[in-house]
PDB file of C-alpha atoms in Angstrom:
ATOM      1  CA  ASP A   1       1.706  -0.911   2.590  1.00  0.00           C
ATOM      2  CA  ILE A   2       2.406   2.683   2.204  1.00  0.00           C
ATOM      3  CA  GLN A   3       0.286   4.897   4.463  1.00  0.00           C
ATOM      4  CA  MET A   4      -1.425   7.562   2.703  1.00  0.00           C
ATOM      5  CA  THR A   5      -2.196  10.487   5.411  1.00  0.00           C
ATOM      6  CA  GLN A   6      -4.650  13.005   4.373  1.00  0.00           C
ATOM      7  CA  SER A   7      -5.607  16.040   6.347  1.00  0.00           C
ATOM      8  CA  PRO A   8      -8.034  17.775   7.247  1.00  0.00           C
ATOM      9  CA  SER A   9     -10.455  15.555   6.781  1.00  0.00           C
ATOM     10  CA  SER A  10     -13.208  17.776   6.457  1.00  0.00           C
ATOM     11  CA  LEU A  11     -13.294  21.545   5.828  1.00  0.00           C
ATOM     12  CA  SER A  12     -15.963  24.146   4.929  1.00  0.00           C
ATOM     13  CA  ALA A  13     -15.322  27.451   3.369  1.00  0.00           C
ATOM     14  CA  SER A  14     -16.260  30.237   1.136  1.00  0.00           C
ATOM     15  CA  VAL A  15     -17.269  30.368  -2.808  1.00  0.00           C
ATOM     16  CA  GLY A  16     -14.217  31.766  -4.153  1.00  0.00           C
ATOM     17  CA  ASP A  17     -12.073  30.677  -1.009  1.00  0.00           C
ATOM     18  CA  ARG A  18      -8.667  29.225  -1.991  1.00  0.00           C
ATOM     19  CA  VAL A  19      -9.229  25.188  -0.333  1.00  0.00           C
ATOM     20  CA  THR A  20      -5.737  23.631   0.225  1.00  0.00           C
ATOM     21  CA  ILE A  21      -5.614  20.111   1.165  1.00  0.00           C
ATOM     22  CA  THR A  22      -2.311  18.135   1.650  1.00  0.00           C
ATOM     23  CA  CYS A  23      -1.236  14.245   1.825  1.00  0.00           C
ATOM     24  CA  GLN A  24       1.725  12.849   3.337  1.00  0.00           C
ATOM     25  CA  ALA A  25       3.006   9.331   2.341  1.00  0.00           C
ATOM     26  CA  SER A  26       4.826   6.736   4.940  1.00  0.00           C
ATOM     27  CA  GLN A  27       7.562   7.079   2.351  1.00  0.00           C
ATOM     28  CA  ASP A  28       9.104   8.282  -0.721  1.00  0.00           C
ATOM     29  CA  ILE A  29       6.806   7.790  -3.493  1.00  0.00           C
ATOM     30  CA  SER A  30       8.398  10.239  -6.190  1.00  0.00           C
ATOM     31  CA  ASN A  31       5.560  11.600  -7.749  1.00  0.00           C
ATOM     32  CA  TYR A  32       3.589   8.647  -7.829  1.00  0.00           C
ATOM     33  CA  LEU A  33       0.752  10.809  -6.481  1.00  0.00           C
ATOM     34  CA  ASN A  34      -2.944  11.025  -7.733  1.00  0.00           C
ATOM     35  CA  TRP A  35      -6.204  12.932  -6.552  1.00  0.00           C
ATOM     36  CA  TYR A  36      -9.803  12.606  -6.989  1.00  0.00           C
ATOM     37  CA  GLN A  37     -12.880  14.147  -6.585  1.00  0.00           C
ATOM     38  CA  GLN A  38     -15.950  11.879  -5.787  1.00  0.00           C
ATOM     39  CA  LYS A  39     -19.793  13.326  -5.386  1.00  0.00           C
ATOM     40  CA  PRO A  40     -22.240  11.351  -3.158  1.00  0.00           C
ATOM     41  CA  GLY A  41     -23.296   7.868  -4.722  1.00  0.00           C
ATOM     42  CA  LYS A  42     -21.103   8.740  -7.813  1.00  0.00           C
ATOM     43  CA  ALA A  43     -17.571   7.075  -8.974  1.00  0.00           C
ATOM     44  CA  PRO A  44     -14.557   8.831  -8.131  1.00  0.00           C
ATOM     45  CA  LYS A  45     -13.362  11.220 -10.925  1.00  0.00           C
ATOM     46  CA  LEU A  46      -9.665  11.991 -11.935  1.00  0.00           C
ATOM     47  CA  LEU A  47      -8.415  14.906 -11.150  1.00  0.00           C
ATOM     48  CA  ILE A  48      -4.183  15.624 -10.802  1.00  0.00           C
ATOM     49  CA  TYR A  49      -1.969  12.414 -11.673  1.00  0.00           C
ATOM     50  CA  ASP A  50       1.599  12.200 -11.327  1.00  0.00           C
ATOM     51  CA  ALA A  51       1.361  14.608  -8.628  1.00  0.00           C
ATOM     52  CA  SER A  52       0.804  18.003 -10.847  1.00  0.00           C
ATOM     53  CA  ASN A  53      -0.648  17.018 -14.021  1.00  0.00           C
ATOM     54  CA  LEU A  54      -4.162  18.281 -14.817  1.00  0.00           C
ATOM     55  CA  GLU A  55      -6.181  15.336 -16.351  1.00  0.00           C
ATOM     56  CA  THR A  56      -8.369  16.364 -19.544  1.00  0.00           C
ATOM     57  CA  GLY A  57     -11.079  18.608 -19.049  1.00  0.00           C
ATOM     58  CA  VAL A  58     -10.476  19.139 -15.854  1.00  0.00           C
ATOM     59  CA  PRO A  59     -10.627  22.968 -14.762  1.00  0.00           C
ATOM     60  CA  SER A  60      -8.154  24.982 -14.334  1.00  0.00           C
ATOM     61  CA  ARG A  61      -9.106  26.042 -10.764  1.00  0.00           C
ATOM     62  CA  PHE A  62      -7.701  22.686  -9.593  1.00  0.00           C
ATOM     63  CA  SER A  63      -3.862  22.125  -9.022  1.00  0.00           C
ATOM     64  CA  GLY A  64      -1.754  19.868  -7.746  1.00  0.00           C
ATOM     65  CA  SER A  65       2.318  19.817  -6.374  1.00  0.00           C
ATOM     66  CA  GLY A  66       4.629  18.003  -4.289  1.00  0.00           C
ATOM     67  CA  SER A  67       7.166  14.920  -4.311  1.00  0.00           C
ATOM     68  CA  GLY A  68       8.571  12.516  -2.215  1.00  0.00           C
ATOM     69  CA  THR A  69       6.571  12.229   0.886  1.00  0.00           C
ATOM     70  CA  ASP A  70       4.312  15.725   0.878  1.00  0.00           C
ATOM     71  CA  PHE A  71       1.684  16.604  -1.429  1.00  0.00           C
ATOM     72  CA  THR A  72      -0.472  19.531  -1.743  1.00  0.00           C
ATOM     73  CA  PHE A  73      -3.816  19.764  -3.721  1.00  0.00           C
ATOM     74  CA  THR A  74      -5.572  23.242  -4.470  1.00  0.00           C
ATOM     75  CA  ILE A  75      -8.826  24.393  -5.503  1.00  0.00           C
ATOM     76  CA  SER A  76      -7.912  28.426  -6.350  1.00  0.00           C
ATOM     77  CA  SER A  77     -11.423  29.461  -5.761  1.00  0.00           C
ATOM     78  CA  LEU A  78     -14.029  27.427  -4.516  1.00  0.00           C
ATOM     79  CA  GLN A  79     -17.237  26.531  -6.260  1.00  0.00           C
ATOM     80  CA  PRO A  80     -20.386  25.173  -5.600  1.00  0.00           C
ATOM     81  CA  GLU A  81     -19.767  22.311  -7.733  1.00  0.00           C
ATOM     82  CA  ASP A  82     -16.402  21.608  -5.901  1.00  0.00           C
ATOM     83  CA  ILE A  83     -18.731  19.980  -3.116  1.00  0.00           C
ATOM     84  CA  ALA A  84     -16.947  16.580  -2.852  1.00  0.00           C
ATOM     85  CA  THR A  85     -15.221  14.516  -1.155  1.00  0.00           C
ATOM     86  CA  TYR A  86     -11.215  14.562  -2.811  1.00  0.00           C
ATOM     87  CA  TYR A  87      -8.810  12.024  -2.150  1.00  0.00           C
ATOM     88  CA  CYS A  88      -5.052  11.217  -2.607  1.00  0.00           C
ATOM     89  CA  GLN A  89      -4.105   7.934  -3.842  1.00  0.00           C
ATOM     90  CA  GLN A  90       0.114   6.543  -4.358  1.00  0.00           C
ATOM     91  CA  TYR A  91       1.183   4.260  -6.584  1.00  0.00           C
ATOM     92  CA  ASP A  92       4.615   3.881  -5.891  1.00  0.00           C
ATOM     93  CA  ASN A  93       3.857   0.216  -4.734  1.00  0.00           C
ATOM     94  CA  LEU A  94       0.501  -1.336  -4.730  1.00  0.00           C
ATOM     95  CA  PRO A  95      -1.826   1.469  -4.572  1.00  0.00           C
ATOM     96  CA  THR A  96      -3.393   3.072  -1.769  1.00  0.00           C
ATOM     97  CA  PHE A  97      -6.051   5.714  -0.679  1.00  0.00           C
ATOM     98  CA  GLY A  98      -6.245   8.883   1.361  1.00  0.00           C
ATOM     99  CA  GLY A  99      -8.666   8.782   3.951  1.00  0.00           C
ATOM    100  CA  GLY A 100     -10.259  11.152   1.896  1.00  0.00           C
ATOM    101  CA  THR A 101     -11.454  14.823   2.899  1.00  0.00           C
ATOM    102  CA  LYS A 102     -15.028  16.209   2.738  1.00  0.00           C
ATOM    103  CA  VAL A 103     -15.036  19.695   1.376  1.00  0.00           C
ATOM    104  CA  GLU A 104     -18.402  21.871   2.531  1.00  0.00           C
ATOM    105  CA  ILE A 105     -19.488  25.365   1.751  1.00  0.00           C
ATOM    106  CA  LYS A 106     -19.790  27.743   4.223  1.00  0.00           C
TER     107      LYS A 106
ATOM    108  CA  GLN B   1     -17.464   6.465 -25.775  1.00  0.00           C
ATOM    109  CA  VAL B   2     -15.230   5.006 -23.479  1.00  0.00           C
ATOM    110  CA  GLN B   3     -16.768   3.136 -20.261  1.00  0.00           C
ATOM    111  CA  LEU B   4     -16.908   0.470 -18.291  1.00  0.00           C
ATOM    112  CA  VAL B   5     -20.472  -1.147 -17.198  1.00  0.00           C
ATOM    113  CA  GLN B   6     -20.962  -3.362 -14.148  1.00  0.00           C
ATOM    114  CA  SER B   7     -23.267  -6.255 -13.138  1.00  0.00           C
ATOM    115  CA  GLY B   8     -26.116  -5.279 -10.533  1.00  0.00           C
ATOM    116  CA  ALA B   9     -26.675  -5.505  -6.909  1.00  0.00           C
ATOM    117  CA  GLU B  10     -26.132  -8.577  -5.073  1.00  0.00           C
ATOM    118  CA  VAL B  11     -27.534  -9.974  -2.029  1.00  0.00           C
ATOM    119  CA  LYS B  12     -25.285 -12.504  -0.379  1.00  0.00           C
ATOM    120  CA  LYS B  13     -24.971 -14.893   2.720  1.00  0.00           C
ATOM    121  CA  PRO B  14     -21.720 -14.928   4.881  1.00  0.00           C
ATOM    122  CA  GLY B  15     -19.549 -17.249   3.481  1.00  0.00           C
ATOM    123  CA  ALA B  16     -20.898 -17.265  -0.124  1.00  0.00           C
ATOM    124  CA  SER B  17     -19.096 -16.148  -3.133  1.00  0.00           C
ATOM    125  CA  VAL B  18     -19.826 -13.069  -5.246  1.00  0.00           C
ATOM    126  CA  LYS B  19     -18.915 -12.583  -8.934  1.00  0.00           C
ATOM    127  CA  VAL B  20     -18.928  -9.318 -10.305  1.00  0.00           C
ATOM    128  CA  SER B  21     -18.311  -8.011 -14.230  1.00  0.00           C
ATOM    129  CA  CYS B  22     -17.160  -5.369 -16.246  1.00  0.00           C
ATOM    130  CA  LYS B  23     -17.919  -4.784 -19.310  1.00  0.00           C
ATOM    131  CA  ALA B  24     -15.613  -2.363 -21.440  1.00  0.00           C
ATOM    132  CA  SER B  25     -16.307  -0.688 -24.339  1.00  0.00           C
ATOM    133  CA  GLY B  26     -14.867   2.649 -26.367  1.00  0.00           C
ATOM    134  CA  TYR B  27     -11.157   1.601 -26.699  1.00  0.00           C
ATOM    135  CA  THR B  28      -8.499  -1.744 -27.201  1.00  0.00           C
ATOM    136  CA  PHE B  29      -9.318  -3.353 -24.022  1.00  0.00           C
ATOM    137  CA  THR B  30      -6.041  -5.038 -23.806  1.00  0.00           C
ATOM    138  CA  SER B  31      -4.005  -1.780 -24.026  1.00  0.00           C
ATOM    139  CA  TYR B  32      -5.152  -0.834 -19.957  1.00  0.00           C
ATOM    140  CA  GLY B  33      -4.986  -2.511 -17.140  1.00  0.00           C
ATOM    141  CA  ILE B  34      -8.173  -2.812 -14.748  1.00  0.00           C
ATOM    142  CA  SER B  35      -8.287  -2.142 -11.141  1.00  0.00           C
ATOM    143  CA  TRP B  36     -10.791  -2.991  -8.747  1.00  0.00           C
ATOM    144  CA  VAL B  37     -11.777  -0.315  -5.665  1.00  0.00           C
ATOM    145  CA  ARG B  38     -14.509  -1.180  -3.217  1.00  0.00           C
ATOM    146  CA  GLN B  39     -16.358   1.624  -0.934  1.00  0.00           C
ATOM    147  CA  ALA B  40     -17.824   0.319   2.571  1.00  0.00           C
ATOM    148  CA  PRO B  41     -20.913   2.389   3.740  1.00  0.00           C
ATOM    149  CA  GLY B  42     -19.911   6.215   4.309  1.00  0.00           C
ATOM    150  CA  GLN B  43     -16.015   5.018   4.593  1.00  0.00           C
ATOM    151  CA  GLY B  44     -12.909   5.668   1.707  1.00  0.00           C
ATOM    152  CA  LEU B  45     -11.727   3.805  -0.927  1.00  0.00           C
ATOM    153  CA  GLU B  46      -9.754   0.555  -0.865  1.00  0.00           C
ATOM    154  CA  TRP B  47      -7.642  -0.919  -3.233  1.00  0.00           C
ATOM    155  CA  MET B  48      -8.505  -4.271  -3.751  1.00  0.00           C
ATOM    156  CA  GLY B  49      -6.307  -4.903  -6.907  1.00  0.00           C
ATOM    157  CA  TRP B  50      -5.396  -5.037 -10.560  1.00  0.00           C
ATOM    158  CA  ILE B  51      -5.621  -7.756 -13.617  1.00  0.00           C
ATOM    159  CA  SER B  52      -3.340  -6.766 -17.053  1.00  0.00           C
ATOM    160  CA  ALA B  53      -6.298  -7.261 -19.858  1.00  0.00           C
ATOM    161  CA  TYR B  54      -3.084  -7.706 -22.024  1.00  0.00           C
ATOM    162  CA  ASN B  55      -1.819 -11.325 -20.469  1.00  0.00           C
ATOM    163  CA  GLY B  56      -3.582 -11.674 -17.509  1.00  0.00           C
ATOM    164  CA  ASN B  57      -0.630 -10.850 -14.823  1.00  0.00           C
ATOM    165  CA  THR B  58      -2.824  -9.877 -11.315  1.00  0.00           C
ATOM    166  CA  ASN B  59      -1.161  -8.064  -8.189  1.00  0.00           C
ATOM    167  CA  TYR B  60      -3.963  -8.028  -5.081  1.00  0.00           C
ATOM    168  CA  ALA B  61      -3.787  -6.218  -1.875  1.00  0.00           C
ATOM    169  CA  GLN B  62      -2.291  -8.127   1.204  1.00  0.00           C
ATOM    170  CA  LYS B  63      -5.584  -8.650   3.119  1.00  0.00           C
ATOM    171  CA  LEU B  64      -7.817  -9.864   0.322  1.00  0.00           C
ATOM    172  CA  GLN B  65      -4.898 -12.498  -0.801  1.00  0.00           C
ATOM    173  CA  GLY B  66      -6.595 -15.801  -0.812  1.00  0.00           C
ATOM    174  CA  ARG B  67     -10.299 -15.008  -1.267  1.00  0.00           C
ATOM    175  CA  VAL B  68      -9.752 -12.497  -4.180  1.00  0.00           C
ATOM    176  CA  THR B  69      -9.399 -13.968  -7.983  1.00  0.00           C
ATOM    177  CA  MET B  70      -9.622 -11.317 -10.952  1.00  0.00           C
ATOM    178  CA  THR B  71      -9.922 -12.588 -14.418  1.00  0.00           C
ATOM    179  CA  THR B  72     -10.781 -11.049 -17.920  1.00  0.00           C
ATOM    180  CA  ASP B  73     -12.668 -12.557 -20.852  1.00  0.00           C
ATOM    181  CA  THR B  74     -10.544 -10.645 -23.883  1.00  0.00           C
ATOM    182  CA  SER B  75     -13.450 -12.135 -26.156  1.00  0.00           C
ATOM    183  CA  THR B  76     -16.099 -10.262 -24.764  1.00  0.00           C
ATOM    184  CA  SER B  77     -13.731  -7.312 -23.175  1.00  0.00           C
ATOM    185  CA  THR B  78     -15.100  -8.134 -19.802  1.00  0.00           C
ATOM    186  CA  ALA B  79     -12.958  -8.067 -16.329  1.00  0.00           C
ATOM    187  CA  TYR B  80     -14.331 -10.390 -13.352  1.00  0.00           C
ATOM    188  CA  MET B  81     -13.803  -9.978  -9.624  1.00  0.00           C
ATOM    189  CA  GLU B  82     -14.857 -12.961  -7.460  1.00  0.00           C
ATOM    190  CA  LEU B  83     -14.710 -12.588  -4.093  1.00  0.00           C
ATOM    191  CA  ARG B  84     -15.109 -15.664  -1.459  1.00  0.00           C
ATOM    192  CA  SER B  85     -16.064 -16.606   2.065  1.00  0.00           C
ATOM    193  CA  LEU B  86     -18.012 -13.550   2.300  1.00  0.00           C
ATOM    194  CA  ARG B  87     -18.278 -11.308   5.685  1.00  0.00           C
ATOM    195  CA  SER B  88     -20.435  -8.842   6.823  1.00  0.00           C
ATOM    196  CA  ASP B  89     -17.624  -6.013   6.476  1.00  0.00           C
ATOM    197  CA  ASP B  90     -17.231  -6.805   3.012  1.00  0.00           C
ATOM    198  CA  THR B  91     -20.397  -5.092   2.122  1.00  0.00           C
ATOM    199  CA  ALA B  92     -19.384  -2.697  -0.002  1.00  0.00           C
ATOM    200  CA  VAL B  93     -20.183  -0.701  -3.589  1.00  0.00           C
ATOM    201  CA  TYR B  94     -17.134  -2.688  -5.468  1.00  0.00           C
ATOM    202  CA  TYR B  95     -16.265  -0.446  -8.714  1.00  0.00           C
ATOM    203  CA  CYS B  96     -14.016  -1.437 -11.726  1.00  0.00           C
ATOM    204  CA  ALA B  97     -11.550   1.630 -12.635  1.00  0.00           C
ATOM    205  CA  ARG B  98      -9.648   1.930 -15.978  1.00  0.00           C
ATOM    206  CA  ASP B  99      -5.103   2.556 -15.713  1.00  0.00           C
ATOM    207  CA  LEU B 100      -4.516   5.917 -16.887  1.00  0.00           C
ATOM    208  CA  SER B 101      -1.461   4.612 -19.374  1.00  0.00           C
ATOM    209  CA  VAL B 102       1.066   1.481 -19.483  1.00  0.00           C
ATOM    210  CA  THR B 103       3.514   3.467 -16.992  1.00  0.00           C
ATOM    211  CA  THR B 104       0.563   5.280 -14.807  1.00  0.00           C
ATOM    212  CA  ARG B 105      -1.499   3.762 -12.322  1.00  0.00           C
ATOM    213  CA  ALA B 106      -4.271   6.545 -12.177  1.00  0.00           C
ATOM    214  CA  PHE B 107      -8.073   5.689 -12.676  1.00  0.00           C
ATOM    215  CA  ASP B 108      -9.230   7.704 -15.463  1.00  0.00           C
ATOM    216  CA  ILE B 109     -12.550   5.608 -16.330  1.00  0.00           C
ATOM    217  CA  TRP B 110     -14.870   4.232 -13.882  1.00  0.00           C
ATOM    218  CA  GLY B 111     -17.857   1.801 -13.546  1.00  0.00           C
ATOM    219  CA  GLN B 112     -20.862   2.895 -12.250  1.00  0.00           C
ATOM    220  CA  GLY B 113     -20.157   0.712  -9.272  1.00  0.00           C
ATOM    221  CA  THR B 114     -21.894  -2.422  -8.102  1.00  0.00           C
ATOM    222  CA  MET B 115     -23.795  -2.383  -4.640  1.00  0.00           C
ATOM    223  CA  VAL B 116     -22.763  -6.144  -2.793  1.00  0.00           C
ATOM    224  CA  THR B 117     -24.563  -6.361   0.464  1.00  0.00           C
ATOM    225  CA  VAL B 118     -23.268  -9.666   2.976  1.00  0.00           C
ATOM    226  CA  SER B 119     -26.743 -10.421   5.274  1.00  0.00           C
ATOM    227  CA  SER B 120     -27.874 -13.108   6.546  1.00  0.00           C
TER     228      SER B 120
END
């Protein structure tokens, strides 16, 4: 299985801050990398697919980049409604998820 | 609207089996694959497997091989996930999720989740 190492596991930032989360694959996965947001008690929501494509209806403050083994997810200006846990997911082989990053407001 | 609606919560004893359903509506069921993802309490997401609603082809996570079976009923646009020989560490919320496209295994539509509790 391809292992996905996501960091940090948690972070605290102020409203308006730029937030960055990284995800590293254990082998080259090209751009087969997606990002999700999950709020407590809810199903995950797809934000970014194929490393950098914004899902329809998702605010433009969310973005993704990277290819190969190293990927970055960015919230350009953190909003209160962005409090959630974020997961990366690869699908180069059978899908696997990263461990998640819990984002809190400072 | 496009949605996946799952069956209700289950409580099972160790060693039993559970079968969770996922009814699709608002789109052509056979045009998309369905994955199953589970989440143990307070833990992250774990992909369990995938089924093509077009031809029934499946891929399962290696750790669940032999215990899990995924099927579909195209006449009712419903996907099923059966897990056998349940253990306490199978206690989790189980989600079904639709593939974004034939070529992109990103999950754009999710069911509401089904809580499965395994306890003696």
